[in-house]
mmCIF file of C-alpha atoms and ligand atoms in Angstrom:
data_model
loop_
_atom_site.group_PDB
_atom_site.id
_atom_site.type_symbol
_atom_site.label_atom_id
_atom_site.label_comp_id
_atom_site.label_asym_id
_atom_site.label_seq_id
_atom_site.Cartn_x
_atom_site.Cartn_y
_atom_site.Cartn_z
ATOM 1 C CA MET Z 1 112.769 238.405 166.808
ATOM 2 C CA LEU Z 2 112.314 242.078 165.908
ATOM 3 C CA THR Z 3 111.215 243.307 162.484
ATOM 4 C CA VAL Z 4 110.720 246.998 161.796
ATOM 5 C CA HIS Z 5 109.382 248.166 158.448
ATOM 6 C CA GLY Z 6 109.048 251.713 157.099
ATOM 7 C CA LEU Z 7 108.852 253.079 160.636
ATOM 8 C CA GLY Z 8 108.432 256.812 161.092
ATOM 9 C CA LYS Z 9 107.495 259.175 163.886
ATOM 10 C CA ARG Z 10 106.623 262.867 163.805
ATOM 11 C CA PHE Z 11 106.190 265.105 166.814
ATOM 12 C CA GLY Z 12 104.258 268.023 165.309
ATOM 13 C CA SER Z 13 106.553 269.421 162.637
ATOM 14 C CA THR Z 14 109.606 267.494 163.960
ATOM 15 C CA ARG Z 15 110.412 264.328 162.067
ATOM 16 C CA ALA Z 16 112.144 262.244 164.752
ATOM 17 C CA LEU Z 17 112.349 259.058 162.663
ATOM 18 C CA GLY Z 18 111.618 258.147 159.049
ATOM 19 C CA GLY Z 19 111.766 255.171 156.673
ATOM 20 C CA CYS Z 20 113.345 252.937 159.299
ATOM 21 C CA SER Z 21 113.523 249.227 158.339
ATOM 22 C CA PHE Z 22 115.643 246.494 159.871
ATOM 23 C CA THR Z 23 115.548 243.083 161.517
ATOM 24 C CA LEU Z 24 117.244 242.007 164.722
ATOM 25 C CA PRO Z 25 117.507 238.212 164.791
ATOM 26 C CA GLU Z 26 116.807 236.197 167.935
ATOM 27 C CA GLY Z 27 119.596 236.066 170.506
ATOM 28 C CA ARG Z 28 121.477 239.028 169.046
ATOM 29 C CA VAL Z 29 122.834 241.946 171.044
ATOM 30 C CA GLY Z 30 122.269 245.094 169.015
ATOM 31 C CA ALA Z 31 124.055 248.379 169.667
ATOM 32 C CA LEU Z 32 121.944 251.420 168.784
ATOM 33 C CA VAL Z 33 124.240 254.382 168.241
ATOM 34 C CA GLY Z 34 123.963 257.889 166.840
ATOM 35 C CA PRO Z 35 124.475 261.517 167.781
ATOM 36 C CA ASN Z 36 122.248 263.432 170.219
ATOM 37 C CA GLY Z 37 118.755 263.840 168.805
ATOM 38 C CA ALA Z 38 119.276 261.098 166.178
ATOM 39 C CA GLY Z 39 116.057 259.325 167.202
ATOM 40 C CA LYS Z 40 117.379 256.476 169.365
ATOM 41 C CA SER Z 41 114.976 256.986 172.281
ATOM 42 C CA THR Z 42 112.114 257.506 169.839
ATOM 43 C CA LEU Z 43 112.883 254.203 168.120
ATOM 44 C CA LEU Z 44 113.124 252.316 171.429
ATOM 45 C CA SER Z 45 109.887 253.893 172.737
ATOM 46 C CA LEU Z 46 108.091 252.908 169.518
ATOM 47 C CA ILE Z 47 109.302 249.297 169.773
ATOM 48 C CA ALA Z 48 108.308 249.250 173.447
ATOM 49 C CA GLY Z 49 104.815 250.387 172.421
ATOM 50 C CA LEU Z 50 104.951 253.505 174.602
ATOM 51 C CA ILE Z 51 104.284 255.788 171.627
ATOM 52 C CA ARG Z 52 102.468 255.115 168.367
ATOM 53 C CA PRO Z 53 104.220 255.347 164.999
ATOM 54 C CA SER Z 54 103.177 257.925 162.398
ATOM 55 C CA GLU Z 55 103.890 255.277 159.765
ATOM 56 C CA GLY Z 56 105.268 251.756 159.420
ATOM 57 C CA THR Z 57 105.058 248.516 161.380
ATOM 58 C CA ILE Z 58 106.862 246.717 164.212
ATOM 59 C CA GLU Z 59 106.739 242.989 164.918
ATOM 60 C CA VAL Z 60 108.178 241.230 167.955
ATOM 61 C CA ALA Z 61 108.249 237.420 167.822
ATOM 62 C CA ASP Z 62 105.917 237.615 164.769
ATOM 63 C CA ALA Z 63 103.249 239.592 166.669
ATOM 64 C CA PRO Z 64 102.579 243.260 165.847
ATOM 65 C CA VAL Z 65 103.333 245.987 168.383
ATOM 66 C CA ARG Z 66 100.309 248.292 168.411
ATOM 67 C CA GLY Z 67 100.829 251.126 170.836
ATOM 68 C CA ARG Z 68 101.151 249.019 173.971
ATOM 69 C CA MET Z 69 103.877 246.959 175.602
ATOM 70 C CA HIS Z 70 104.329 243.576 173.960
ATOM 71 C CA PRO Z 71 104.325 240.803 176.626
ATOM 72 C CA ASP Z 72 107.741 239.569 175.481
ATOM 73 C CA VAL Z 73 109.369 243.005 175.738
ATOM 74 C CA ALA Z 74 110.925 244.846 178.671
ATOM 75 C CA PHE Z 75 112.151 248.420 178.405
ATOM 76 C CA VAL Z 76 114.455 250.453 180.621
ATOM 77 C CA ALA Z 77 113.747 254.030 179.553
ATOM 78 C CA GLN Z 78 116.353 256.784 179.701
ATOM 79 C CA ASN Z 79 114.667 258.534 182.668
ATOM 80 C CA ARG Z 80 114.174 255.216 184.609
ATOM 81 C CA PRO Z 81 110.537 255.965 185.579
ATOM 82 C CA MET Z 82 109.630 254.541 189.010
ATOM 83 C CA PHE Z 83 107.470 255.626 191.963
ATOM 84 C CA GLY Z 84 109.718 257.658 194.246
ATOM 85 C CA ASP Z 85 107.619 256.885 197.349
ATOM 86 C CA PHE Z 86 107.994 253.124 196.924
ATOM 87 C CA THR Z 87 110.806 251.198 198.566
ATOM 88 C CA VAL Z 88 112.880 248.879 196.381
ATOM 89 C CA GLU Z 89 110.959 245.929 197.864
ATOM 90 C CA GLN Z 90 107.596 247.570 197.033
ATOM 91 C CA THR Z 91 108.874 248.268 193.506
ATOM 92 C CA LEU Z 92 109.649 244.580 193.017
ATOM 93 C CA ARG Z 93 106.237 243.601 194.451
ATOM 94 C CA ALA Z 94 104.553 246.052 192.070
ATOM 95 C CA GLY Z 95 106.436 244.298 189.265
ATOM 96 C CA GLU Z 96 104.757 241.067 190.351
ATOM 97 C CA LYS Z 97 101.281 242.662 190.357
ATOM 98 C CA LEU Z 98 101.667 244.524 187.076
ATOM 99 C CA ASN Z 99 103.162 241.731 184.970
ATOM 100 C CA ASP Z 100 101.476 238.511 183.876
ATOM 101 C CA ARG Z 101 104.829 236.846 183.455
ATOM 102 C CA TRP Z 102 107.116 237.655 186.369
ATOM 103 C CA SER Z 103 109.819 235.886 188.316
ATOM 104 C CA ALA Z 104 110.256 237.462 191.755
ATOM 105 C CA GLU Z 105 113.166 235.126 192.355
ATOM 106 C CA TYR Z 106 114.983 236.163 189.169
ATOM 107 C CA ALA Z 107 114.327 239.880 189.813
ATOM 108 C CA ARG Z 108 115.787 239.572 193.354
ATOM 109 C CA GLN Z 109 118.714 237.507 192.133
ATOM 110 C CA MET Z 110 119.468 240.126 189.456
ATOM 111 C CA LEU Z 111 119.123 242.966 191.963
ATOM 112 C CA ASN Z 112 121.622 241.269 194.284
ATOM 113 C CA LEU Z 113 124.038 240.718 191.434
ATOM 114 C CA LEU Z 114 123.631 244.210 189.991
ATOM 115 C CA SER Z 115 123.858 246.155 193.234
ATOM 116 C CA GLY Z 116 123.842 245.952 196.989
ATOM 117 C CA VAL Z 117 120.797 248.240 197.244
ATOM 118 C CA ALA Z 118 118.901 247.380 200.442
ATOM 119 C CA PRO Z 119 115.232 246.444 199.835
ATOM 120 C CA ASP Z 120 113.978 249.016 202.370
ATOM 121 C CA ARG Z 121 115.592 252.007 200.589
ATOM 122 C CA ARG Z 122 113.144 254.509 199.078
ATOM 123 C CA VAL Z 123 113.431 254.858 195.317
ATOM 124 C CA ARG Z 124 113.497 258.666 195.613
ATOM 125 C CA HIS Z 125 116.675 258.416 197.741
ATOM 126 C CA LEU Z 126 118.574 256.199 195.305
ATOM 127 C CA SER Z 127 121.485 257.549 193.284
ATOM 128 C CA GLY Z 128 121.206 257.633 189.483
ATOM 129 C CA GLY Z 129 123.279 254.466 189.149
ATOM 130 C CA GLU Z 130 121.246 252.649 191.817
ATOM 131 C CA ARG Z 131 117.986 253.624 190.022
ATOM 132 C CA THR Z 132 119.422 252.101 186.864
ATOM 133 C CA GLN Z 133 120.315 248.880 188.662
ATOM 134 C CA VAL Z 134 116.834 248.549 190.203
ATOM 135 C CA SER Z 135 115.236 249.335 186.812
ATOM 136 C CA LEU Z 136 117.333 246.624 185.159
ATOM 137 C CA ALA Z 137 116.340 244.076 187.823
ATOM 138 C CA VAL Z 138 112.640 244.935 187.319
ATOM 139 C CA ALA Z 139 113.022 244.648 183.530
ATOM 140 C CA LEU Z 140 114.756 241.249 183.833
ATOM 141 C CA GLY Z 141 112.046 240.064 186.258
ATOM 142 C CA ARG Z 142 109.630 240.193 183.294
ATOM 143 C CA LEU Z 143 111.734 237.405 181.723
ATOM 144 C CA PRO Z 144 111.692 239.275 178.425
ATOM 145 C CA LYS Z 145 112.548 237.782 175.063
ATOM 146 C CA LEU Z 146 113.470 241.263 173.845
ATOM 147 C CA LEU Z 147 115.165 243.667 176.247
ATOM 148 C CA LEU Z 148 115.322 247.327 175.206
ATOM 149 C CA LEU Z 149 117.807 249.458 177.122
ATOM 150 C CA ASP Z 150 118.110 253.218 176.635
ATOM 151 C CA GLU Z 151 121.523 254.450 177.791
ATOM 152 C CA PRO Z 152 121.781 251.792 180.550
ATOM 153 C CA LEU Z 153 125.438 252.586 181.244
ATOM 154 C CA SER Z 154 125.345 256.384 181.312
ATOM 155 C CA ASP Z 155 125.145 256.849 185.090
ATOM 156 C CA LEU Z 156 127.208 253.841 186.165
ATOM 157 C CA ASP Z 157 130.826 254.061 187.288
ATOM 158 C CA PRO Z 158 133.385 252.146 185.167
ATOM 159 C CA LEU Z 159 133.410 249.090 187.446
ATOM 160 C CA ALA Z 160 129.604 248.993 187.640
ATOM 161 C CA ARG Z 161 129.418 249.359 183.830
ATOM 162 C CA ASP Z 162 131.695 246.373 183.405
ATOM 163 C CA GLU Z 163 129.765 244.241 185.920
ATOM 164 C CA THR Z 164 126.369 245.272 184.556
ATOM 165 C CA LEU Z 165 127.372 244.345 181.018
ATOM 166 C CA ARG Z 166 128.690 240.987 182.232
ATOM 167 C CA ILE Z 167 125.387 240.266 184.021
ATOM 168 C CA LEU Z 168 123.341 241.295 180.978
ATOM 169 C CA MET Z 169 125.476 239.168 178.660
ATOM 170 C CA ALA Z 170 125.165 236.186 181.007
ATOM 171 C CA ASP Z 171 121.367 236.629 180.864
ATOM 172 C CA ALA Z 172 121.529 236.817 177.055
ATOM 173 C CA ALA Z 173 123.617 233.646 176.931
ATOM 174 C CA GLU Z 174 121.520 231.666 179.434
ATOM 175 C CA ARG Z 175 118.017 232.750 178.450
ATOM 176 C CA GLY Z 176 118.700 233.638 174.804
ATOM 177 C CA THR Z 177 117.437 237.184 175.379
ATOM 178 C CA THR Z 178 117.637 239.473 172.364
ATOM 179 C CA MET Z 179 118.844 242.958 173.326
ATOM 180 C CA LEU Z 180 118.804 246.373 171.740
ATOM 181 C CA VAL Z 181 120.978 248.790 173.687
ATOM 182 C CA SER Z 182 121.437 252.483 172.976
ATOM 183 C CA SER Z 183 124.656 253.993 174.239
ATOM 184 C CA HIS Z 184 127.164 256.750 173.619
ATOM 185 C CA LEU Z 185 129.729 254.623 175.493
ATOM 186 C CA LEU Z 186 130.891 252.725 172.479
ATOM 187 C CA SER Z 187 134.102 251.388 173.974
ATOM 188 C CA ASP Z 188 132.007 249.562 176.608
ATOM 189 C CA LEU Z 189 129.418 248.308 174.159
ATOM 190 C CA ALA Z 190 131.639 247.366 171.200
ATOM 191 C CA PRO Z 191 133.090 244.163 172.726
ATOM 192 C CA VAL Z 192 129.653 242.691 173.525
ATOM 193 C CA CYS Z 193 127.434 243.656 170.587
ATOM 194 C CA ASP Z 194 127.149 241.529 167.456
ATOM 195 C CA HIS Z 195 124.654 243.741 165.619
ATOM 196 C CA LEU Z 196 124.867 247.437 164.837
ATOM 197 C CA LEU Z 197 122.223 250.079 164.144
ATOM 198 C CA LEU Z 198 123.477 253.570 163.390
ATOM 199 C CA LEU Z 199 120.887 256.348 163.379
ATOM 200 C CA ASP Z 200 121.562 259.841 162.112
ATOM 201 C CA ARG Z 201 118.977 262.637 162.066
ATOM 202 C CA GLY Z 202 116.112 260.150 162.131
ATOM 203 C CA GLU Z 203 117.479 257.886 159.411
ATOM 204 C CA LEU Z 204 119.129 254.517 159.677
ATOM 205 C CA ARG Z 205 122.553 254.709 158.016
ATOM 206 C CA LEU Z 206 123.773 251.232 158.989
ATOM 207 C CA ALA Z 207 121.916 248.127 160.149
ATOM 208 C CA GLY Z 208 123.322 244.645 160.286
ATOM 209 C CA ASP Z 209 125.750 242.102 161.641
ATOM 210 C CA VAL Z 210 128.823 243.862 163.068
ATOM 211 C CA GLU Z 211 131.411 241.673 161.321
ATOM 212 C CA GLU Z 212 129.647 241.889 157.931
ATOM 213 C CA THR Z 213 129.281 245.656 158.286
ATOM 214 C CA LEU Z 214 132.968 246.066 159.142
ATOM 215 C CA GLN Z 215 133.963 243.929 156.148
ATOM 216 C CA GLU Z 216 131.961 246.265 153.868
ATOM 217 C CA HIS Z 217 134.243 249.132 154.870
ATOM 218 C CA ARG Z 218 137.897 249.986 154.316
ATOM 219 C CA LEU Z 219 140.139 252.662 155.682
ATOM 220 C CA LEU Z 220 142.430 253.582 152.794
ATOM 221 C CA VAL Z 221 145.655 255.437 153.503
ATOM 222 C CA GLY Z 222 147.973 256.604 150.721
ATOM 223 C CA PRO Z 223 149.980 259.497 149.322
ATOM 224 C CA ALA Z 224 148.142 262.852 149.251
ATOM 225 C CA ALA Z 225 149.181 263.269 145.588
ATOM 226 C CA ALA Z 226 147.414 260.052 144.525
ATOM 227 C CA ALA Z 227 144.114 260.309 142.659
ATOM 228 C CA ALA Z 228 141.137 259.584 144.923
ATOM 229 C CA PRO Z 229 139.946 255.948 144.866
ATOM 230 C CA GLU Z 230 137.088 255.679 142.413
ATOM 231 C CA ALA Z 231 134.943 252.846 143.642
ATOM 232 C CA GLY Z 232 132.580 252.797 146.598
ATOM 233 C CA GLN Z 233 130.849 255.347 148.754
ATOM 234 C CA VAL Z 234 133.263 257.733 150.468
ATOM 235 C CA ILE Z 235 132.089 258.328 154.045
ATOM 236 C CA GLU Z 236 134.954 260.505 155.195
ATOM 237 C CA THR Z 237 138.200 261.933 153.847
ATOM 238 C CA GLY Z 238 141.245 263.144 155.742
ATOM 239 C CA ARG Z 239 144.616 264.683 155.007
ATOM 240 C CA THR Z 240 147.678 264.896 157.231
ATOM 241 C CA GLY Z 241 150.913 266.227 155.687
ATOM 242 C CA ARG Z 242 151.714 264.051 152.717
ATOM 243 C CA GLN Z 243 149.125 261.383 153.539
ATOM 244 C CA ALA Z 244 145.510 261.156 152.455
ATOM 245 C CA SER Z 245 142.911 258.848 153.972
ATOM 246 C CA TYR Z 246 139.531 257.717 152.731
ATOM 247 C CA PHE Z 247 136.926 255.860 154.731
ATOM 248 C CA VAL Z 248 135.001 253.951 152.078
ATOM 249 C CA ARG Z 249 132.046 251.587 151.935
ATOM 250 C CA HIS Z 250 132.179 248.930 149.179
ATOM 251 C CA ALA Z 251 135.640 250.069 148.107
ATOM 252 C CA GLY Z 252 136.214 247.110 145.778
ATOM 253 C CA THR Z 253 139.759 246.670 144.493
ATOM 254 C CA VAL Z 254 141.991 249.716 144.924
ATOM 255 C CA GLY Z 255 145.413 250.564 143.498
ATOM 256 C CA PRO Z 256 148.650 249.470 145.191
ATOM 257 C CA GLU Z 257 149.286 253.042 146.396
ATOM 258 C CA TRP Z 258 146.516 252.533 148.985
ATOM 259 C CA LYS Z 259 147.003 250.597 152.217
ATOM 260 C CA ALA Z 260 143.564 249.166 153.012
ATOM 261 C CA THR Z 261 142.507 248.047 156.489
ATOM 262 C CA VAL Z 262 139.202 246.804 157.867
ATOM 263 C CA PRO Z 263 138.108 249.286 160.564
ATOM 264 C CA GLU Z 264 137.343 248.583 164.213
ATOM 265 C CA VAL Z 265 133.740 249.189 165.369
ATOM 266 C CA GLU Z 266 134.679 252.436 167.084
ATOM 267 C CA GLN Z 267 136.488 253.745 163.992
ATOM 268 C CA LEU Z 268 133.454 252.889 161.871
ATOM 269 C CA VAL Z 269 130.953 254.632 164.125
ATOM 270 C CA LEU Z 270 133.160 257.683 164.669
ATOM 271 C CA ALA Z 271 133.682 258.083 160.907
ATOM 272 C CA TYR Z 272 129.909 258.097 160.353
ATOM 273 C CA LEU Z 273 129.304 260.463 163.273
ATOM 274 C CA ARG Z 274 131.970 262.912 162.075
ATOM 275 C CA ALA Z 275 130.584 262.755 158.524
ATOM 276 C CA SER Z 276 127.114 263.474 159.909
ATOM 277 C CA ARG Z 277 128.394 266.537 161.782
ATOM 278 C CA VAL Z 278 130.168 267.852 158.687
ATOM 279 C CA ALA Z 279 126.986 267.352 156.614
ATOM 280 C CA ALA Z 280 124.906 269.185 159.240
ATOM 281 C CA ASP Z 281 127.240 272.244 159.375
HETATM 282 N N1 LIG K 301 107.878 264.137 172.817
HETATM 283 C C1 LIG K 301 108.536 264.851 171.909
HETATM 284 N N2 LIG K 301 108.027 265.980 171.409
HETATM 285 C C2 LIG K 301 108.678 266.704 170.464
HETATM 286 N N3 LIG K 301 109.873 266.356 169.935
HETATM 287 C C3 LIG K 301 110.441 265.232 170.405
HETATM 288 C C4 LIG K 301 109.812 264.426 171.411
HETATM 289 N N4 LIG K 301 110.617 263.367 171.661
HETATM 290 C C5 LIG K 301 111.706 263.511 170.859
HETATM 291 N N5 LIG K 301 111.589 264.627 170.106
HETATM 292 C C6 LIG K 301 112.551 265.089 169.087
HETATM 293 O O1 LIG K 301 112.831 264.001 168.230
HETATM 294 C C7 LIG K 301 114.222 263.969 167.889
HETATM 295 C C8 LIG K 301 114.820 262.639 168.312
HETATM 296 O O2 LIG K 301 114.878 262.609 169.740
HETATM 297 P P1 LIG K 301 115.392 261.330 170.540
HETATM 298 O O3 LIG K 301 115.182 261.616 171.987
HETATM 299 O O4 LIG K 301 114.745 260.122 169.980
HETATM 300 O O5 LIG K 301 116.948 261.336 170.178
HETATM 301 P P2 LIG K 301 118.141 260.474 170.822
HETATM 302 O O6 LIG K 301 118.918 259.900 169.682
HETATM 303 O O7 LIG K 301 117.621 259.516 171.835
HETATM 304 O O8 LIG K 301 119.000 261.617 171.519
HETATM 305 P P3 LIG K 301 120.014 261.578 172.808
HETATM 306 O O9 LIG K 301 121.233 260.805 172.383
HETATM 307 O O10 LIG K 301 120.318 263.028 173.006
HETATM 308 O O11 LIG K 301 119.266 260.954 173.958
HETATM 309 C C9 LIG K 301 114.842 265.185 168.553
HETATM 310 O O12 LIG K 301 114.859 266.231 167.622
HETATM 311 C C10 LIG K 301 113.895 265.492 169.693
HETATM 312 O O13 LIG K 301 113.920 266.859 170.018
#
């Protein structure tokens, strides 16, 4: 569904993204994670066609994205851009005028499910969470094949986050929508995503199926006196009292002194994020 090759973006002397290549197969729900400033919004804006790449290519459903919104894509940007003077009803009607493919019925149905926002409310008077819910309904009204969501959960309360994710997952299941969702709220996202993209300082550190990626990693815990495991790429090391721990990719076979476990998604992401912070210091 989505193929990105050698993608890079510079803003003046700032390299926001570089050498980014991955595929997101049809029907997958991809979690896009990484520390602040890692390039997540830049990547989503490039795929949405809102900004042009400095290098590389993007294809959605085998058609290139060339600096404008692909008809099969819908994007909910981090700042939820909408006309403040419009009512919610006028916003939905604008969606109908501005989009070749549009289902007013689906947009309204999604709005009712996502929130109880009255159609005559002015967008400028909506709370942050309500703006998000209206933006999501507008995006779903485009009946996208690829839905790009930048921090869709950040201004929702815990109950609304749970309900919103359930509605989005029901859409993915019923319509086969492919999703790429950036979020710092990993505990919410982890149970629903089946694909993982981890960005760090503009570079993709991990990209692939969640289960396969987890199976590539081991958390090794053993005696502090033991020699460090030799095989694999050490992402993070730790030491508490008489215990040493190693978070390793492609660990291979390790000695019996090491207790090896496959990490959870959150452990995996946090290990990479901590390692990134240490490397940056
Ligand atoms: N329009 C712009 N002009 C100049 N620099 C920019 C612009 N947009 C982004 N950047 C820079 O590119 C880098 C990546 O920013 P981006 O917003 O993509 O990160 P992010 O991962 O979405 O961060 P956050 O989690 O904080 O939202 C940052 O260093 C940012 O300052």
